[in-house]
Short mmCIF file of C-alpha atoms and ligand atoms in Angstrom, two decimals:
data_model
loop_
_atom_site.label_atom_id
_atom_site.label_comp_id
_atom_site.label_asym_id
_atom_site.label_seq_id
_atom_site.Cartn_x
_atom_site.Cartn_y
_atom_site.Cartn_z
CA MET A 126 68.08 -66.67 -125.46
CA SER A 127 71.24 -66.02 -126.92
CA GLU A 128 72.42 -62.31 -127.74
CA LEU A 129 71.54 -60.97 -130.94
CA LYS A 130 75.50 -60.34 -133.24
CA VAL A 131 75.26 -57.02 -135.08
CA ILE A 132 77.58 -55.77 -137.80
CA VAL A 133 77.25 -52.04 -138.37
CA VAL A 134 78.32 -50.80 -141.94
CA GLY A 135 79.59 -47.31 -142.58
CA ALA A 136 79.64 -46.80 -138.66
CA SER A 137 81.72 -43.28 -138.27
CA GLY A 138 78.66 -41.79 -140.48
CA ARG A 139 76.07 -39.92 -139.07
CA MET A 140 73.76 -42.23 -139.20
CA GLY A 141 76.70 -45.33 -138.21
CA ARG A 142 77.65 -43.67 -135.21
CA MET A 143 74.01 -43.42 -134.33
CA LEU A 144 73.28 -47.17 -134.91
CA VAL A 145 76.90 -48.24 -132.90
CA ARG A 146 74.93 -46.16 -130.05
CA ALA A 147 71.62 -47.83 -130.05
CA VAL A 148 72.94 -51.13 -130.59
CA THR A 149 75.11 -50.35 -127.85
CA GLU A 150 71.90 -49.27 -125.54
CA ALA A 151 69.70 -52.21 -127.06
CA LYS A 152 69.02 -55.52 -124.48
CA GLY A 153 70.58 -58.97 -126.11
CA VAL A 154 72.59 -57.08 -128.94
CA VAL A 155 75.74 -56.72 -129.11
CA LEU A 156 78.07 -55.09 -132.15
CA ALA A 157 80.16 -57.48 -133.63
CA GLY A 158 81.61 -55.91 -136.40
CA ALA A 159 81.82 -52.02 -137.88
CA THR A 160 83.12 -50.60 -141.08
CA GLU A 161 83.83 -47.95 -142.70
CA ARG A 162 85.27 -47.02 -146.65
CA SER A 163 88.84 -47.89 -147.06
CA GLY A 164 90.71 -44.64 -147.51
CA SER A 165 88.37 -43.67 -144.11
CA PRO A 166 90.31 -41.68 -141.56
CA PHE A 167 88.46 -43.52 -138.86
CA VAL A 168 89.19 -47.36 -140.00
CA GLY A 169 91.29 -48.60 -136.74
CA ARG A 170 89.25 -46.22 -134.48
CA ASP A 171 87.00 -48.08 -131.74
CA ALA A 172 83.48 -47.81 -132.90
CA GLY A 173 82.13 -47.19 -129.24
CA GLU A 174 84.37 -44.25 -128.41
CA LEU A 175 83.12 -42.69 -132.06
CA ALA A 176 79.83 -43.29 -131.32
CA GLY A 177 80.41 -41.35 -127.98
CA VAL A 178 79.72 -44.44 -125.88
CA GLU A 179 82.23 -46.73 -123.96
CA THR A 180 85.33 -48.46 -125.67
CA LEU A 181 83.74 -51.64 -127.22
CA GLY A 182 86.91 -53.25 -128.50
CA ILE A 183 85.72 -53.38 -132.09
CA ARG A 184 87.59 -51.15 -134.47
CA LEU A 185 86.25 -49.98 -137.61
CA VAL A 186 87.75 -52.08 -140.61
CA ASP A 187 87.63 -51.67 -144.47
CA ASN A 188 87.46 -55.20 -145.01
CA ILE A 189 83.92 -56.67 -143.94
CA ASN A 190 85.31 -60.19 -144.48
CA ASP A 191 87.59 -59.31 -141.18
CA CYS A 192 84.41 -58.75 -138.95
CA ALA A 193 83.27 -61.98 -136.71
CA LYS A 194 80.28 -63.60 -137.72
CA ALA A 195 77.09 -61.94 -137.03
CA ASP A 196 73.34 -62.12 -137.59
CA VAL A 197 71.98 -58.90 -138.97
CA LEU A 198 74.19 -56.37 -140.77
CA ILE A 199 72.63 -52.74 -140.62
CA ASP A 200 73.30 -50.96 -143.56
CA PHE A 201 73.05 -47.10 -143.95
CA THR A 202 75.37 -46.26 -146.60
CA THR A 203 75.34 -45.52 -150.00
CA PRO A 204 73.45 -47.45 -152.80
CA VAL A 205 76.95 -48.77 -154.22
CA ALA A 206 78.01 -49.95 -150.59
CA THR A 207 75.02 -51.49 -150.31
CA LEU A 208 75.21 -53.54 -153.12
CA GLN A 209 78.48 -54.53 -152.04
CA HIS A 210 76.73 -55.70 -148.68
CA ALA A 211 74.37 -57.66 -149.88
CA VAL A 212 76.91 -59.85 -151.43
CA PHE A 213 78.25 -60.43 -148.21
CA VAL A 214 74.95 -61.26 -146.44
CA ALA A 215 74.16 -63.66 -149.29
CA GLU A 216 76.77 -65.58 -148.87
CA ARG A 217 76.75 -65.37 -145.35
CA GLY A 218 72.88 -66.69 -144.84
CA MET A 219 72.63 -63.08 -142.70
CA GLY A 220 69.74 -61.04 -142.42
CA ILE A 221 70.34 -57.30 -143.74
CA VAL A 222 68.79 -54.03 -142.36
CA ILE A 223 68.87 -51.50 -145.04
CA GLY A 224 68.78 -47.63 -144.39
CA THR A 225 69.94 -46.40 -147.63
CA THR A 226 68.15 -44.19 -149.93
CA GLY A 227 68.41 -43.00 -153.47
CA PHE A 228 68.80 -46.42 -155.50
CA ALA A 229 68.37 -45.82 -159.12
CA ALA A 230 65.25 -48.10 -160.41
CA GLU A 231 68.51 -50.78 -161.97
CA GLN A 232 70.19 -50.64 -158.86
CA LEU A 233 67.09 -51.52 -156.91
CA GLN A 234 66.76 -54.46 -159.03
CA GLN A 235 70.02 -55.71 -158.70
CA LEU A 236 69.76 -55.20 -154.96
CA GLN A 237 66.62 -57.59 -155.09
CA ASP A 238 68.12 -59.80 -157.21
CA ARG A 239 71.24 -60.43 -155.01
CA LEU A 240 69.15 -60.73 -151.48
CA SER A 241 66.50 -63.11 -153.17
CA ASN A 242 67.33 -65.45 -150.30
CA SER A 243 67.93 -63.87 -147.49
CA PRO A 244 65.70 -61.66 -144.81
CA VAL A 245 65.85 -58.04 -145.18
CA VAL A 246 64.01 -55.15 -143.98
CA MET A 247 63.76 -52.40 -146.16
CA ALA A 248 62.52 -48.81 -145.14
CA ALA A 249 62.72 -45.54 -146.26
CA ASN A 250 62.24 -44.36 -142.94
CA TYR A 251 62.78 -46.14 -139.73
CA SER A 252 60.91 -43.90 -137.09
CA VAL A 253 57.72 -45.36 -135.71
CA GLY A 254 55.86 -42.26 -136.15
CA VAL A 255 56.34 -42.36 -139.99
CA ASN A 256 55.62 -45.36 -140.41
CA LEU A 257 52.16 -44.66 -138.46
CA ALA A 258 51.80 -41.42 -140.68
CA LEU A 259 52.53 -43.29 -143.90
CA ASN A 260 49.23 -45.55 -142.70
CA LEU A 261 47.27 -42.29 -142.01
CA ILE A 262 47.89 -40.81 -145.26
CA GLU A 263 47.18 -43.65 -146.85
CA LYS A 264 43.80 -44.23 -145.12
CA ALA A 265 43.36 -40.12 -145.78
CA ALA A 266 43.99 -40.58 -149.21
CA GLU A 267 41.43 -43.03 -149.39
CA VAL A 268 38.85 -41.32 -147.85
CA LEU A 269 39.15 -38.07 -149.64
CA GLY A 270 39.85 -39.06 -153.13
CA ASN A 271 40.83 -36.64 -155.82
CA ASP A 272 38.70 -34.08 -154.40
CA TYR A 273 41.72 -33.14 -152.62
CA ASP A 274 44.75 -31.67 -154.36
CA ALA A 275 47.90 -33.58 -152.68
CA GLU A 276 50.97 -32.29 -152.39
CA ILE A 277 54.34 -34.10 -150.44
CA PHE A 278 56.93 -31.45 -148.85
CA GLU A 279 60.23 -32.71 -147.15
CA ALA A 280 63.07 -30.78 -145.73
CA HIS A 281 66.34 -31.76 -144.83
CA HIS A 282 70.13 -31.55 -143.69
CA LYS A 283 72.58 -29.20 -146.61
CA HIS A 284 74.39 -32.56 -146.44
CA LYS A 285 71.73 -34.83 -148.11
CA VAL A 286 72.72 -35.81 -151.95
CA ASP A 287 68.79 -37.61 -152.89
CA ALA A 288 65.90 -35.77 -153.36
CA PRO A 289 63.31 -36.02 -152.89
CA SER A 290 63.83 -38.04 -149.76
CA GLY A 291 63.49 -41.59 -150.00
CA THR A 292 60.47 -41.05 -146.72
CA ALA A 293 58.49 -38.54 -149.31
CA LEU A 294 58.75 -41.37 -151.95
CA ALA A 295 57.46 -43.54 -149.87
CA MET A 296 54.35 -40.83 -148.31
CA GLY A 297 53.83 -40.19 -152.32
CA LYS A 298 53.21 -44.11 -153.04
CA ALA A 299 50.85 -44.38 -149.91
CA LEU A 300 49.12 -41.01 -151.04
CA ALA A 301 48.89 -43.11 -154.49
CA ALA A 302 47.83 -46.49 -152.88
CA GLY A 303 45.18 -44.93 -151.19
CA ARG A 304 43.47 -43.57 -154.68
CA GLY A 305 44.49 -46.99 -156.42
CA VAL A 306 47.05 -45.74 -158.58
CA ASP A 307 50.62 -45.98 -159.29
CA LEU A 308 52.91 -42.89 -158.10
CA ASP A 309 54.87 -42.73 -161.01
CA ASP A 310 51.82 -41.58 -163.74
CA VAL A 311 51.03 -38.72 -161.26
CA ALA A 312 53.79 -37.91 -159.83
CA VAL A 313 55.07 -34.14 -160.43
CA TYR A 314 58.87 -33.61 -159.30
CA SER A 315 59.38 -30.13 -160.63
CA ARG A 316 57.82 -27.07 -161.10
CA GLU A 317 59.47 -23.85 -163.15
CA GLY A 318 58.22 -21.69 -165.41
CA ILE A 319 54.86 -21.78 -167.20
CA THR A 320 54.00 -24.64 -165.82
CA GLY A 321 49.88 -24.45 -166.42
CA ALA A 322 47.36 -25.07 -164.11
CA ARG A 323 47.18 -27.88 -161.77
CA LYS A 324 46.74 -30.92 -162.83
CA PRO A 325 43.80 -32.87 -161.13
CA GLY A 326 45.25 -35.97 -159.38
CA THR A 327 48.60 -35.08 -159.80
CA ILE A 328 51.01 -35.63 -156.61
CA GLY A 329 53.19 -32.76 -156.43
CA PHE A 330 56.74 -32.72 -154.37
CA SER A 331 58.45 -29.92 -152.69
CA VAL A 332 61.96 -29.98 -150.98
CA VAL A 333 64.36 -27.90 -148.99
CA ARG A 334 67.89 -28.36 -148.38
CA GLY A 335 69.34 -26.23 -145.35
CA GLY A 336 71.38 -26.20 -141.61
CA ASN A 337 71.41 -29.34 -139.67
CA ILE A 338 67.18 -30.21 -140.50
CA VAL A 339 67.31 -34.09 -139.44
CA GLY A 340 63.98 -34.82 -141.68
CA GLU A 341 60.47 -32.93 -141.75
CA HIS A 342 57.93 -34.41 -144.00
CA GLU A 343 54.28 -33.15 -144.61
CA ALA A 344 51.10 -34.53 -146.77
CA MET A 345 48.95 -32.03 -147.45
CA PHE A 346 44.94 -32.81 -148.78
CA ILE A 347 44.42 -29.14 -150.56
CA ALA A 348 40.56 -28.72 -151.14
CA ASP A 349 38.90 -24.74 -151.43
CA GLU A 350 37.27 -24.49 -148.40
CA GLU A 351 39.66 -26.87 -145.75
CA ARG A 352 43.54 -28.26 -145.95
CA ILE A 353 44.27 -31.71 -144.19
CA GLU A 354 48.07 -32.08 -143.24
CA ILE A 355 49.47 -35.11 -141.71
CA ASN A 356 53.35 -33.75 -140.53
CA HIS A 357 56.32 -35.62 -138.80
CA ARG A 358 59.24 -33.84 -137.78
CA ALA A 359 61.97 -35.97 -136.37
CA SER A 360 64.46 -33.75 -134.29
CA ASP A 361 66.90 -36.67 -133.34
CA ARG A 362 68.33 -39.13 -135.51
CA MET A 363 68.42 -41.93 -132.56
CA VAL A 364 64.81 -42.43 -133.34
CA PHE A 365 65.76 -43.96 -136.94
CA ALA A 366 68.72 -45.64 -135.44
CA ARG A 367 66.40 -47.36 -132.67
CA GLY A 368 63.84 -48.13 -135.20
CA ALA A 369 66.76 -50.02 -137.05
CA VAL A 370 67.83 -51.88 -134.08
CA ARG A 371 64.00 -52.90 -133.25
CA ALA A 372 63.74 -53.48 -136.95
CA ALA A 373 67.41 -55.69 -136.76
CA ASN A 374 65.79 -58.20 -133.95
CA TRP A 375 62.26 -58.55 -135.59
CA LEU A 376 64.18 -60.02 -138.51
CA SER A 377 66.52 -62.66 -136.55
CA GLU A 378 63.07 -64.22 -135.81
CA GLN A 379 62.13 -64.37 -140.01
CA SER A 380 62.53 -66.42 -142.70
CA SER A 381 63.77 -65.25 -146.31
CA GLY A 382 61.69 -62.42 -147.75
CA TRP A 383 61.58 -58.70 -148.43
CA TYR A 384 59.98 -56.62 -145.40
CA ASP A 385 59.79 -53.24 -144.40
CA MET A 386 58.56 -51.30 -141.30
CA GLN A 387 54.83 -51.63 -141.59
CA ASP A 388 55.61 -55.47 -141.23
CA VAL A 389 58.07 -54.75 -138.22
CA LEU A 390 55.50 -52.83 -136.34
CA ASN A 391 52.78 -55.00 -137.69
CA LEU A 392 50.77 -52.10 -138.96
CA ARG A 393 49.94 -53.64 -142.44
CA ASP A 394 45.93 -54.16 -142.47
P1 NAD B 217 76.85 -40.61 -144.09
O1 NAD B 217 77.32 -39.58 -145.19
O2 NAD B 217 77.29 -39.54 -143.04
O3 NAD B 217 77.24 -41.78 -143.97
C1 NAD B 217 77.82 -42.79 -145.00
C2 NAD B 217 78.35 -43.46 -144.12
O4 NAD B 217 78.94 -44.54 -145.15
C3 NAD B 217 80.12 -42.88 -144.17
O5 NAD B 217 80.45 -42.57 -143.19
C4 NAD B 217 81.04 -43.65 -145.50
O6 NAD B 217 82.21 -43.64 -145.54
C5 NAD B 217 80.32 -44.78 -145.30
N1 NAD B 217 80.80 -45.62 -146.55
C6 NAD B 217 80.58 -45.16 -147.76
N2 NAD B 217 80.86 -46.40 -148.74
C7 NAD B 217 80.79 -47.42 -147.64
C8 NAD B 217 81.79 -49.00 -147.90
N3 NAD B 217 81.97 -48.95 -149.11
N4 NAD B 217 81.53 -49.48 -146.94
C9 NAD B 217 81.65 -49.25 -145.13
N5 NAD B 217 81.14 -47.55 -145.23
C10 NAD B 217 81.27 -46.69 -146.27
O7 NAD B 217 75.26 -40.17 -144.43
P2 NAD B 217 73.91 -40.71 -143.65
O8 NAD B 217 73.72 -39.36 -142.87
O9 NAD B 217 74.96 -41.26 -142.29
O10 NAD B 217 73.14 -41.19 -144.34
C11 NAD B 217 73.74 -42.44 -145.21
C12 NAD B 217 72.36 -43.01 -145.42
O11 NAD B 217 71.17 -43.46 -144.71
C13 NAD B 217 71.99 -42.29 -146.83
O12 NAD B 217 71.63 -42.99 -148.11
C14 NAD B 217 71.03 -41.52 -145.96
O13 NAD B 217 69.50 -41.16 -147.10
C15 NAD B 217 69.95 -42.65 -145.22
N6 NAD B 217 69.22 -42.28 -144.48
C16 NAD B 217 67.84 -43.44 -144.15
C17 NAD B 217 67.26 -42.89 -142.87
C18 NAD B 217 65.95 -44.20 -142.61
O14 NAD B 217 65.36 -43.95 -141.58
N7 NAD B 217 65.60 -45.15 -143.72
C19 NAD B 217 67.83 -41.69 -141.63
C20 NAD B 217 68.83 -41.27 -142.25
C21 NAD B 217 69.70 -41.35 -143.17
#
C-alpha cells in the first residue's frame, strides 16, 4: 500500500507541532508539507525540528500552493484560515481533517458549502476517550430524562480564545439528542445577577480558563438524591494529534462526505 501524504497547516502552533510529531510516529503516513501564516517567525524552519523530532526536510511555507501534492490536509488553526484551506482542498480533490473550533454559524455554513464535494472529518475533540464519553452522555440523558438537572463544565489553558469549548458544545448536543431536544432551545451559557430559579430541562454551561490546562470536560446529571458525572481529562495534546492522524488514515478510504470521530471510531449506533 502506498504511503498517506499529509499536509499540516499551522505547523508551529501548539497542536501543529504535535500533529507533525504524530505524523512522523504513524506507520505509513508521511509529511508532504507544512505551513504557517505569513509573517510568522517560523516560516522557513524545518517542521520536524520545530516538533522536536528529527529533521524532516520539510520547511514551513506561508503559501500553501508551495506544498507538495498530498492526500489529506490536517487543520488545527483558526476559522478564517480553515475557510481558506477549504478552497485549496476542494480544488485539489484532497480530504481534510478539521480540528479548528470557534466557527460562527455563517462561517460553518460557508465551510460546508466549500467542502460539499470533499471527504471531511470535523470533530470538536479528536481524543478517543472524549468520543466514548459523548456516547455515554447521550445514553445517560436518554435514561435519566428531565428529572435530572444537566450541567456541563469545561476548563482550558489561558490562551484559548473561544468559549464554551467545542467539546463542551458537542457534549451539550449529545445530551440534548439523548433527551430528544435541540441544544439551541435549552442551553444556558451564562448566569449573573438575579437569574431566577433554574428552569427545568435547561442545560447549563460553566467555563474556567487558566494556566496550561490541556482540557477538562464534565457532564453532570444532578438529582436531589444522587449525581452522575461523566468526566474526561486530557493531560497531553498528543491524544488529539494521534486521533487526528487516525482520522486522516480512515478518511483516505472514504468517498466525499461529512464525518466525525464517531464515524472514524465506528461508535455510531
Ligand atoms: P495555536 O494558536 O497554538 O495554533 C494555531 C496556529 O495556526 C498558529 O501557529 C497560527 O499562526 C497558525 N495559523 C493561523 N492562520 C494561519 C494560516 N492562514 N495559515 C497557516 N497557519 C495559520 O492554537 P492551538 O492551541 O494549536 O489550537 C488551534 C485550534 O485547534 C483551535 O481552534 C483549538 O480550539 C483547536 N483544538 C482542537 C482540538 C480538537 O481535538 N478538535 C484540540 C486542541 C485544539
